């Protein structure tokens, strides 16, 4: 079945940029999402990109999609301590209309 | 964005009892609702997908008789954990979608079975 993979941990210095990477296997993907989860909370949709786009920018967030390589990335500019959380990449599988999540990347921001 | 309300936020129940979790889409009609379970330090696991008015589709390994899902209207889906046991303790999250667009998530329900 479809799979989504992410690195599990990323540590950055406050003020630097963070780049979280994700790969997926679904060939019929329609939308790809980035969610943020703070401790004990539900998921917060950060941004999403339609599969025929290659880039989307939203304030400090930049999403890059390489559909040929099935690679998605999320760049957070000027990373702040409030950005510390787990970030999930998810693929909306066109065939089954269900979201398939990666394992999540834990972002730690240090002074 | 659209709002999905999940209730309760947390619940403690005795082993052997049943617990119902509600998921409501407040300002849109959710044709599809998803129920996820998250184990500590792990990713979300899709339990089932439900379309309004029809039976839920369960993922492999999820016991449909234990995790009862009802999606009786376009704004409400419920997950009932029947005869709960301590191993059912987890974080349950619902999400709702109008179709082939983004899915909006509830805030999650932390279930503790004692």
CSV table of N, CA and C in Angstrom, one decimal, chain B residues 49-90:
chain,number,residue,atom,x,y,z
B,49,UNK,N,-12.7,4.8,8.0
B,49,UNK,CA,-13.3,5.9,7.2
B,49,UNK,C,-14.8,5.7,7.1
B,50,UNK,N,-15.5,6.8,7.4
B,50,UNK,CA,-17.0,6.6,7.3
B,50,UNK,C,-17.5,7.7,6.4
B,51,UNK,N,-18.5,7.3,5.6
B,51,UNK,CA,-19.2,8.2,4.7
B,51,UNK,C,-20.6,8.2,5.2
B,52,UNK,N,-21.2,9.4,5.2
B,52,UNK,CA,-22.5,9.7,5.8
B,52,UNK,C,-23.5,8.7,5.2
B,53,UNK,N,-24.2,8.0,6.1
B,53,UNK,CA,-25.3,7.2,5.7
B,53,UNK,C,-24.9,5.8,5.4
B,54,UNK,N,-23.6,5.5,5.4
B,54,UNK,CA,-23.2,4.1,5.0
B,54,UNK,C,-22.3,3.6,6.1
B,55,UNK,N,-22.1,2.3,6.1
B,55,UNK,CA,-21.2,1.6,7.1
B,55,UNK,C,-19.8,2.1,6.9
B,56,UNK,N,-19.1,2.1,8.1
B,56,UNK,CA,-17.7,2.6,8.0
B,56,UNK,C,-16.8,1.5,7.4
B,57,UNK,N,-15.7,1.9,6.8
B,57,UNK,CA,-14.7,1.0,6.2
B,57,UNK,C,-13.6,0.9,7.2
B,58,UNK,N,-13.3,-0.2,7.8
B,58,UNK,CA,-12.3,-0.4,8.8
B,58,UNK,C,-11.0,-0.8,8.2
B,59,UNK,N,-9.9,-0.3,8.7
B,59,UNK,CA,-8.6,-0.7,8.3
B,59,UNK,C,-8.3,-2.1,8.8
B,60,UNK,N,-7.4,-2.8,8.2
B,60,UNK,CA,-7.0,-4.1,8.6
B,60,UNK,C,-6.5,-4.1,10.0
B,61,UNK,N,-7.0,-5.1,10.8
B,61,UNK,CA,-6.5,-5.2,12.1
B,61,UNK,C,-7.3,-4.4,13.2
B,62,UNK,N,-8.2,-3.6,12.7
B,62,UNK,CA,-9.1,-2.8,13.6
B,62,UNK,C,-10.4,-3.6,13.8
B,63,UNK,N,-10.7,-3.9,15.1
B,63,UNK,CA,-11.9,-4.7,15.3
B,63,UNK,C,-13.2,-3.8,15.2
B,64,UNK,N,-14.0,-4.1,14.3
B,64,UNK,CA,-15.2,-3.3,14.0
B,64,UNK,C,-16.2,-3.5,15.2
B,65,UNK,N,-16.2,-4.6,15.8
B,65,UNK,CA,-17.2,-4.8,16.9
B,65,UNK,C,-16.7,-4.1,18.2
B,66,UNK,N,-15.5,-3.8,18.3
B,66,UNK,CA,-15.0,-3.1,19.4
B,66,UNK,C,-15.0,-1.6,19.3
B,67,UNK,N,-14.7,-1.1,18.1
B,67,UNK,CA,-14.7,0.3,17.8
B,67,UNK,C,-15.9,0.6,16.8
B,68,UNK,N,-17.0,0.9,17.4
B,68,UNK,CA,-18.2,1.1,16.7
B,68,UNK,C,-18.3,2.6,16.2
B,69,UNK,N,-18.5,2.7,14.9
B,69,UNK,CA,-18.5,4.1,14.3
B,69,UNK,C,-19.8,4.3,13.6
B,70,UNK,N,-20.4,5.4,13.9
B,70,UNK,CA,-21.7,5.8,13.4
B,70,UNK,C,-21.6,7.2,12.8
B,71,UNK,N,-22.1,7.3,11.5
B,71,UNK,CA,-22.0,8.6,10.8
B,71,UNK,C,-23.4,8.9,10.3
B,72,UNK,N,-24.3,9.2,11.2
B,72,UNK,CA,-25.7,9.3,10.9
B,72,UNK,C,-26.1,10.6,10.2
B,73,UNK,N,-25.3,11.6,10.3
B,73,UNK,CA,-25.6,12.9,9.6
B,73,UNK,C,-24.3,13.5,9.1
B,74,UNK,N,-24.5,14.5,8.3
B,74,UNK,CA,-23.3,15.2,7.6
B,74,UNK,C,-22.5,16.0,8.5
B,75,UNK,N,-22.9,16.1,9.8
B,75,UNK,CA,-22.1,16.9,10.7
B,75,UNK,C,-21.7,16.2,12.0
B,76,UNK,N,-22.0,14.9,12.1
B,76,UNK,CA,-21.7,14.2,13.3
B,76,UNK,C,-21.3,12.7,13.0
B,77,UNK,N,-20.2,12.4,13.6
B,77,UNK,CA,-19.8,11.0,13.6
B,77,UNK,C,-19.4,10.6,15.1
B,78,UNK,N,-19.7,9.4,15.4
B,78,UNK,CA,-19.3,9.0,16.8
B,78,UNK,C,-18.5,7.7,16.7
B,79,UNK,N,-17.5,7.6,17.7
B,79,UNK,CA,-16.7,6.4,17.9
B,79,UNK,C,-17.0,5.9,19.3
B,80,UNK,N,-17.5,4.6,19.3
B,80,UNK,CA,-17.7,4.0,20.7
B,80,UNK,C,-16.7,2.9,20.9
B,81,UNK,N,-16.0,3.0,21.9
B,81,UNK,CA,-15.0,2.0,22.3
B,81,UNK,C,-15.8,1.1,23.3
B,82,UNK,N,-16.1,-0.1,22.9
B,82,UNK,CA,-16.9,-1.0,23.7
B,82,UNK,C,-16.0,-1.9,24.6
B,83,UNK,N,-16.5,-2.2,25.8
B,83,UNK,CA,-15.8,-3.0,26.7
B,83,UNK,C,-14.3,-2.6,26.7
B,84,UNK,N,-14.1,-1.4,27.1
B,84,UNK,CA,-12.7,-0.8,27.0
B,84,UNK,C,-11.8,-1.6,28.0
B,85,UNK,N,-10.5,-1.7,27.6
B,85,UNK,CA,-9.5,-2.3,28.4
B,85,UNK,C,-8.3,-1.3,28.4
B,86,UNK,N,-7.4,-1.5,29.4
B,86,UNK,CA,-6.3,-0.6,29.5
B,86,UNK,C,-5.5,-0.4,28.2
B,87,UNK,N,-5.4,-1.5,27.4
B,87,UNK,CA,-4.6,-1.3,26.1
B,87,UNK,C,-5.3,-0.5,25.1
B,88,UNK,N,-6.6,-0.1,25.4
B,88,UNK,CA,-7.3,0.8,24.5
B,88,UNK,C,-7.0,2.3,24.8
B,89,UNK,N,-6.2,2.5,25.9
B,89,UNK,CA,-5.9,3.8,26.3
B,89,UNK,C,-5.0,4.4,25.2
B,90,UNK,N,-5.4,5.6,24.7
B,90,UNK,CA,-4.7,6.2,23.6
B,90,UNK,C,-5.3,7.6,23.3
